[in-house]
Coordinates of C-alpha atoms and ligand atoms in Angstrom, one line a residue:
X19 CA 12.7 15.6 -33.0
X20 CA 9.9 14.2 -35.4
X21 CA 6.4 14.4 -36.2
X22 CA 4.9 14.0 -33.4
X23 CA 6.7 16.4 -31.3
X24 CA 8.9 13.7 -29.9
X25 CA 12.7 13.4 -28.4
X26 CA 14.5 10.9 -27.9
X27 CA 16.6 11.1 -24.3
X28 CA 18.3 8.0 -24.2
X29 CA 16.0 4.8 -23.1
X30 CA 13.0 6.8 -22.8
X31 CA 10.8 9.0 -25.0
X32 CA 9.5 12.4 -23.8
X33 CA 6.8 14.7 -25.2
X34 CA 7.8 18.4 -25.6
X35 CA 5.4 19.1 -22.8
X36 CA 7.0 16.9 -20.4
X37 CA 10.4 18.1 -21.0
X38 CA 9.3 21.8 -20.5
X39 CA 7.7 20.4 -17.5
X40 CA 10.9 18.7 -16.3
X41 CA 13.3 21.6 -16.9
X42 CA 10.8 23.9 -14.8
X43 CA 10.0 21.0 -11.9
X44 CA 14.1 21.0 -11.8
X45 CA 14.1 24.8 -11.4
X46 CA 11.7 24.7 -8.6
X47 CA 11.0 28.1 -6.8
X48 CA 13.5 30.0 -9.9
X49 CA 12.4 31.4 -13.2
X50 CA 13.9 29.6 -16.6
X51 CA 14.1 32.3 -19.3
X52 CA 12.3 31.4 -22.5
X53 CA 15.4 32.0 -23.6
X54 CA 17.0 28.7 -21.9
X55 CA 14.1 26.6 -22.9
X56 CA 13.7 27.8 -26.5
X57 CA 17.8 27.0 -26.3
X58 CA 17.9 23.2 -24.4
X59 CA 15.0 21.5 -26.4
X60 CA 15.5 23.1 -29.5
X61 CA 12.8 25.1 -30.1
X62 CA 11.1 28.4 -30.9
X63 CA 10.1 30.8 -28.4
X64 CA 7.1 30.9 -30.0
X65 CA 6.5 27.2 -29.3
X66 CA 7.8 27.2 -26.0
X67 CA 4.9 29.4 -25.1
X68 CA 2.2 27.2 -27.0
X69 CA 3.3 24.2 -24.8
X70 CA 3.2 26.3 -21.5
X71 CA -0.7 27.5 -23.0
X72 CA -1.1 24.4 -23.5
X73 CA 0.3 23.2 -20.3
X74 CA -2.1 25.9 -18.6
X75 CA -5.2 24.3 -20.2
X76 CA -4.2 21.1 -19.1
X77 CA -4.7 22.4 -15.3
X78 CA -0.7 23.6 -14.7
X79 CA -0.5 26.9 -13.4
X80 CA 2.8 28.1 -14.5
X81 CA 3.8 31.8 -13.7
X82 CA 5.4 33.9 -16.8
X83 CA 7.1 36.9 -16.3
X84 CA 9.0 38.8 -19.0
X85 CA 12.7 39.2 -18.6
X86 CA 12.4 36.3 -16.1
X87 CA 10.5 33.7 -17.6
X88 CA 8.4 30.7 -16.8
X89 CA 7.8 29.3 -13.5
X90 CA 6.0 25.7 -12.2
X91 CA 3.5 26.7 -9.6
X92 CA 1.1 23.8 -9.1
X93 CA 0.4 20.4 -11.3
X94 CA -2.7 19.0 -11.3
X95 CA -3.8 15.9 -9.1
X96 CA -3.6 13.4 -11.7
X97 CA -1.4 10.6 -11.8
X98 CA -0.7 10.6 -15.7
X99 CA 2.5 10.2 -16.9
X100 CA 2.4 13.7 -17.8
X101 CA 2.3 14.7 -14.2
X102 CA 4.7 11.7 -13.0
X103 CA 7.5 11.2 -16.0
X104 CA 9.4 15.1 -14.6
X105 CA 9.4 14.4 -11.8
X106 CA 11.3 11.1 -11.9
X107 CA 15.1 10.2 -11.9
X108 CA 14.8 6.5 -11.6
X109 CA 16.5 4.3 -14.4
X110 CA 13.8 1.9 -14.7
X111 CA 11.2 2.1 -12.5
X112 CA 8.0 4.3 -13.9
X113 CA 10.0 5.0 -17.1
X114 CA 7.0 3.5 -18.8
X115 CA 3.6 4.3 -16.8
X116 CA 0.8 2.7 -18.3
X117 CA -2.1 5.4 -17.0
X118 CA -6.0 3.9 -16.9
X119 CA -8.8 6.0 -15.4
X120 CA -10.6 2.6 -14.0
X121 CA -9.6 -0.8 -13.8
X122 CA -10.6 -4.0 -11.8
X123 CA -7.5 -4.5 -10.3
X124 CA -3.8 -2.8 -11.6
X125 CA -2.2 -6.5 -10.6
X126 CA -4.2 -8.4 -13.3
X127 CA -3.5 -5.7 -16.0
X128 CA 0.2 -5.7 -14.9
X129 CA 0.1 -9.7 -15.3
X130 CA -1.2 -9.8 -18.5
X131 CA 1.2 -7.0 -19.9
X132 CA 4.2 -8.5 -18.2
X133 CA 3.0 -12.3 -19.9
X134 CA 2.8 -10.1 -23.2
X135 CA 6.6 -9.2 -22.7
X136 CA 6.5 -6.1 -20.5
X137 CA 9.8 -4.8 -19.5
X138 CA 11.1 -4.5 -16.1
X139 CA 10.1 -1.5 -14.4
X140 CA 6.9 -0.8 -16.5
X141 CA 4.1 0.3 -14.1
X142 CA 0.6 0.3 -14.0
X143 CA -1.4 3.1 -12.5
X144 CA -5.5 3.7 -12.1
X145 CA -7.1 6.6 -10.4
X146 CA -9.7 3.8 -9.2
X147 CA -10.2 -0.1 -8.7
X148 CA -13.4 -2.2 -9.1
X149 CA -11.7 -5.7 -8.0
X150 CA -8.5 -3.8 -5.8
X151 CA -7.1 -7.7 -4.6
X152 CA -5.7 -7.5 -1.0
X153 CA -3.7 -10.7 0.9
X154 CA -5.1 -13.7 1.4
X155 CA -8.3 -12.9 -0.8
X156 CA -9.2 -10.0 0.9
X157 CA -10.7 -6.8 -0.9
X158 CA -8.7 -3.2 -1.3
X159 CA -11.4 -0.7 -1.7
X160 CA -10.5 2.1 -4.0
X161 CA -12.1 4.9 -4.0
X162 CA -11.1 6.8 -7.1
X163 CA -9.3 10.2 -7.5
X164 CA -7.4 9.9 -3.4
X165 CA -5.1 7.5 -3.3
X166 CA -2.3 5.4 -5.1
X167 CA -2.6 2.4 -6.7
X168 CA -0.3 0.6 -9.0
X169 CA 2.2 -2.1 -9.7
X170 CA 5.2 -2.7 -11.0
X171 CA 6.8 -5.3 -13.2
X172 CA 10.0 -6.5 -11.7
X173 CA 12.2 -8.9 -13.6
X174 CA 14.5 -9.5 -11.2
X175 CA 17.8 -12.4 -11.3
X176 CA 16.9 -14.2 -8.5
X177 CA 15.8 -18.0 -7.8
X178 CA 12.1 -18.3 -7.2
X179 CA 12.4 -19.2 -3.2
X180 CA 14.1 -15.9 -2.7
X181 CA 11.1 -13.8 -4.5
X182 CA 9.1 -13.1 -1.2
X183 CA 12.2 -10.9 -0.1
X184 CA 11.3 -8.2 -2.9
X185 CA 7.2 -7.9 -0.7
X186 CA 9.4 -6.8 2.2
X187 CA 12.0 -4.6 0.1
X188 CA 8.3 -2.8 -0.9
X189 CA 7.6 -2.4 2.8
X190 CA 10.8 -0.3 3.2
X191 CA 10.4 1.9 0.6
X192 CA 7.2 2.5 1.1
X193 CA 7.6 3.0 4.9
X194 CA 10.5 5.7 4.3
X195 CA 8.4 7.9 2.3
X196 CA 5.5 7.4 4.4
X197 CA 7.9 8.7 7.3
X198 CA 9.4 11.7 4.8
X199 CA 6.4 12.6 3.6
X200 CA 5.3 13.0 7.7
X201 CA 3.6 10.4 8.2
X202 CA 5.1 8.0 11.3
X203 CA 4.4 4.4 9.5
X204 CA 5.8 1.7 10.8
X205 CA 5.5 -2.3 9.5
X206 CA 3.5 -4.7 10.9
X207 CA 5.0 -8.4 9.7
X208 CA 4.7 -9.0 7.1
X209 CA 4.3 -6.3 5.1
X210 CA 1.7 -3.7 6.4
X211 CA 2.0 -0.5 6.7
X212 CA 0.4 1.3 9.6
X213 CA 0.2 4.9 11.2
X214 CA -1.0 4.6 14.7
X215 CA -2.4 1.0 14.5
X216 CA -4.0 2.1 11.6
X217 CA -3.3 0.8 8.4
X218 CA -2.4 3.4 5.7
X219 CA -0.8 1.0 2.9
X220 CA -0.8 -2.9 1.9
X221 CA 1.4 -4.5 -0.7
X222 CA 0.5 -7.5 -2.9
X223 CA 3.2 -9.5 -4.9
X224 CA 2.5 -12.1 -7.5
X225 CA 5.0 -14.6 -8.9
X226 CA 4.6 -16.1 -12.1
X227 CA 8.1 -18.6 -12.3
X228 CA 9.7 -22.1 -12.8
X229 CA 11.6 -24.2 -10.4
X230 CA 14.7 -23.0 -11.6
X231 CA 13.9 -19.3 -12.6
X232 CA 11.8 -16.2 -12.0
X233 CA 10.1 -14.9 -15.4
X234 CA 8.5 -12.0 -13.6
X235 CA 7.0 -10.6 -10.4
X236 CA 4.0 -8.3 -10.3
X237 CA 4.1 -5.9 -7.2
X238 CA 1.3 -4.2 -6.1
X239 CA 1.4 -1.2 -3.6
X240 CA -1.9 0.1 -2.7
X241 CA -1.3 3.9 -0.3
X242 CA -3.9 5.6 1.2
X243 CA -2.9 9.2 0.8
X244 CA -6.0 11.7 0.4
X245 CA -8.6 9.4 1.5
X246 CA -11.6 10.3 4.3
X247 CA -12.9 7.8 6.7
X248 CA -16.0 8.5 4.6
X249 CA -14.6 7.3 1.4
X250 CA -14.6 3.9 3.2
X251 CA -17.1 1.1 3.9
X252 CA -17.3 1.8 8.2
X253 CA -15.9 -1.8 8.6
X254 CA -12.9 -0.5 6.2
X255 CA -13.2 2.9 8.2
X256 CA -12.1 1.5 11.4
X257 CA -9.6 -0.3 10.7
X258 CA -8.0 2.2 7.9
X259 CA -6.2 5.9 7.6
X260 CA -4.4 8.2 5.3
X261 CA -1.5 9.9 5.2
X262 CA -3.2 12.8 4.7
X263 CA -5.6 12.2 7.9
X264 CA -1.5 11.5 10.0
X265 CA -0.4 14.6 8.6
X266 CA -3.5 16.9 8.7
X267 CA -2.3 18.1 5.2
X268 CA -3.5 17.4 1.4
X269 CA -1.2 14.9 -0.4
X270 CA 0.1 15.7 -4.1
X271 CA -0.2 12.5 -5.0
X272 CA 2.4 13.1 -8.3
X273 CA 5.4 13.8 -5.8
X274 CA 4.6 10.9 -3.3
X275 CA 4.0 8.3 -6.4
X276 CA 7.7 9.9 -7.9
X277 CA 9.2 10.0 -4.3
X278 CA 8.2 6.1 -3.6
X279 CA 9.3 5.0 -7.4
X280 CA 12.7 6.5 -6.6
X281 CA 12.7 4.7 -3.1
X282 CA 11.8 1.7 -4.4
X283 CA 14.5 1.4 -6.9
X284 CA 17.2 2.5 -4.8
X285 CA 16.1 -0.6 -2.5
X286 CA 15.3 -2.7 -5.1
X287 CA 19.1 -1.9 -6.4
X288 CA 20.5 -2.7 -3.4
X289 CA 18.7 -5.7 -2.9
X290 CA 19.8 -7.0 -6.1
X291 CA 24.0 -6.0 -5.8
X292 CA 24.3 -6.9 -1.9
X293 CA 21.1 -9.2 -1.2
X294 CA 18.5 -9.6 1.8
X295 CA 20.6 -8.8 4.6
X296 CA 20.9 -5.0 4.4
X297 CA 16.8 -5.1 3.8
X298 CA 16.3 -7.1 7.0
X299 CA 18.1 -4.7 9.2
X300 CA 16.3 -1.4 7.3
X301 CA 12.9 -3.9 8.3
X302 CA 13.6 -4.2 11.5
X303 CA 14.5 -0.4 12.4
X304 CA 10.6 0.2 10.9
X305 CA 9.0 -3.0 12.1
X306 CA 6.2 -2.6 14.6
X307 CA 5.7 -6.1 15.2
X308 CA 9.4 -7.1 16.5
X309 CA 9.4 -7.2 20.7
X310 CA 5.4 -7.6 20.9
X311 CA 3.2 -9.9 22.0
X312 CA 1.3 -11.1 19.0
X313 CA -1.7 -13.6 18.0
X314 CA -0.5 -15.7 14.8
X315 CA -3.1 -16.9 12.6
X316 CA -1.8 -19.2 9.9
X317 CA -3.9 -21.8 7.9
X318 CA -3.3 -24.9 10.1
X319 CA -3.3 -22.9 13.3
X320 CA -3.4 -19.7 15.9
X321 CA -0.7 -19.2 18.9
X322 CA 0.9 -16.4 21.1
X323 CA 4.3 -15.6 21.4
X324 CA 6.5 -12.7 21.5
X325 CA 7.4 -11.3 18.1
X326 CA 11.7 -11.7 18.3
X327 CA 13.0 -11.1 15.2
X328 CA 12.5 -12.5 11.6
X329 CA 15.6 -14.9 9.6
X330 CA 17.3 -14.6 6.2
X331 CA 14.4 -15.2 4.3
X332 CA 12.1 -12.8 6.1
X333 CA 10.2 -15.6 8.1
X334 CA 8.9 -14.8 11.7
X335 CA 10.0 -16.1 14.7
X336 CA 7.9 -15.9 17.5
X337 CA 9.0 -17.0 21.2
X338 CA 5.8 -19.1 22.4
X339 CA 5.5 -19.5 26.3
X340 CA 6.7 -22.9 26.6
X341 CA 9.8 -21.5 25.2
X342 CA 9.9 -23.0 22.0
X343 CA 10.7 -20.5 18.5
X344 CA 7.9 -20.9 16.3
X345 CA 8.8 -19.8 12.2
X346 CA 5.9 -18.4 10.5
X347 CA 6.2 -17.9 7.1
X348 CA 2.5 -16.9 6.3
X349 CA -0.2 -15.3 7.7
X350 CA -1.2 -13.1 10.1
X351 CA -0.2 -11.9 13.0
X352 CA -2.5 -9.6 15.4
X353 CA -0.2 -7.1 17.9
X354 CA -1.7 -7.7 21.6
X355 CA -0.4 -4.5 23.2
X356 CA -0.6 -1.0 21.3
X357 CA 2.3 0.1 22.8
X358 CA 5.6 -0.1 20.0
X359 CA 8.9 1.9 19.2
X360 CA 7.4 4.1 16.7
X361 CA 4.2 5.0 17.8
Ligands
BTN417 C1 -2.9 -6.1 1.5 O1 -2.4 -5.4 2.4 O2 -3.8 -6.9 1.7 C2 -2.4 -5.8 0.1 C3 -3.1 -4.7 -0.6 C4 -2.6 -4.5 -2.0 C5 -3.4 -3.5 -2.8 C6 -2.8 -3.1 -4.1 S1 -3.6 -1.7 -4.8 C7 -2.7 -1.9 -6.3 C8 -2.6 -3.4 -6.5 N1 -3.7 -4.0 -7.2 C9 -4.4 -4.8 -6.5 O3 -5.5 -5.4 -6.9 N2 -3.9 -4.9 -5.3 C10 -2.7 -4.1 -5.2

């Protein structure tokens, strides 16, 4: 350990406090002894209690009984990487959390940071955006101090043309822990997340390539977790809810940011070894949009057709009336019955 109270765990650096913080997280409802701290990071018992004080004025409550030891009660709601780097087992993804209190947008940081030579799976969290960006130049309000907002630098081997795969291996993830964190999201195409025809979570991906090659991908995930309708504009309001609205139930933002990170690699791992085709059928299990009647809106124009299925690259197909298949590979699509298999 040096100076700065520092260990080195293989890739990734630790504080003292977030070690004693990941031994306790990992012993969850148990009691460590002093005795096994003091003994796994090398320290004094003495100095295993100045952490946990310190811990303690940092907003942890941490129980401490003698003969039994030290246990994790409640972390505060803050998304630092103090609260998020215990409570992660991913290789890669969040192993590096670059924390701001406010920013304009966490896609434009991650850009420039990834254009500097950020590594892959270095993420960029703010409790609040001024400038939140949204698809096809639309606005994501961020109200600070509710909800999640953050993206990821991905630097993954694939040619440029297959990039827009990774917006829809996002939607998985983040539709999974939506559902295990009790919320019933489903995915309207392409890559919205919604709880009763409500939308709970967006994702934004930006591309920054040659013909030929992929230098990175920023991807931006924006969950409404804690949010009121009140924290919302009323045109937002309508249109928007939070998981913790679904669930009637306060979100700890630390474990749903840790939860989605480990989600999102798993799927971002698979992805990567066996390619698009075990994503497409985890899509279309959660897909809200496949066997409706939908309104498509692209740039050029705006048709109805029944939503059937979408291809090997994620596309769209839609089944117009005159019985033609119709491949949409941007835009929107409105659903025209509220009926669907998951809501
Ligand atoms: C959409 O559904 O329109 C996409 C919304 C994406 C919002 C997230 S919040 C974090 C990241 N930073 C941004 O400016 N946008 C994305």
């Amino acid at each position: 350990m040096d100076e700065g109270g520092y260990v080195a765990l293989s890739t990734v650096e630790q504080t003292t406090e977030e070690l004693v913080l990941s031994f306790l997280a990992d012993g969850g409802e148990d009691f460590t002894s002093g005795e096994a701290l003091s003994g796994k990071l090398g320290l004094s018992r003495t100095a295993v209690w100045k952490c946990v004080a310190s811990l303690r004025d940092k907003g942890y409550r941490i129980d401490a009984v003698p003969s039994r030891g030290y246990r994790l009660v409640e972390i505060p709601d803050r998304l630092t990487p103090l609260e998020l780097q215990p409570l992660l087992n991913t290789h890669d993804l969040g192993r590096t959390v670059h924390y701001r209190e406010e920013l304009p947008s966490t896609n434009d940081f991650a850009f420039r940071l990834a254009q500097e030579g950020a590594f892959h799976g270095e993420v960029v969290i703010t409790e609040r955006q001024t400038q939140g960006r949204g698809r096809r130049g639309r606005n994501w309000i961020s109200p600070p101090g509710l909800n999640l907002y953050f993206s990821a630098v991905l630097r993954p081997e694939l040619p440029p043309q297959r990039a827009p795969e990774l917006t829809l291996v996002a939607a998985v993830a983040v539709a999974e822990t939506l559902r295990e964190a009790g919320g019933d999201a489903g995915i309207k195409w392409p890559n919205d997340l919604q709880i009763g025809g409500r939308k709970v979570a967006g994702i934004l991906t930006e591309l920054s390539a040659e013909p030929e090659q992929v230098h990175f991908v920023i991807l931006g995930v924006g969950v409404n977790l804690n949010a009121k309708k009140t924290d919302f504009p009323p045109e937002v309001a309508e249109v928007a809810t939070s998981l913790a609205e679904a669930r009637g139930q306060k979100v700890p933002r630390a474990l749903f940011a840790a939860a989605l990170f480990t989600r999102l690699e798993q799927w971002l791992d698979v992805h990567q070894r066996e390619g698009f085709e075990p994503v497409r059928s985890a899509w279309r299990k959660l897909s809200i949009t496949l066997g409706r009647d939908v309104l498509v809106k692209t740039e050029r124009r705006e048709f109805t057709g029944m939503a059937e299925d979408i291809d090997e690259t994620g596309a769209l197909l839609v089944r117009t009336r005159e019985g033609t298949t119709e491949r949409v590979i941007a835009g929107d699509v409105e659903q025209l019955r509220t009926q669907s298999p998951h809501q």
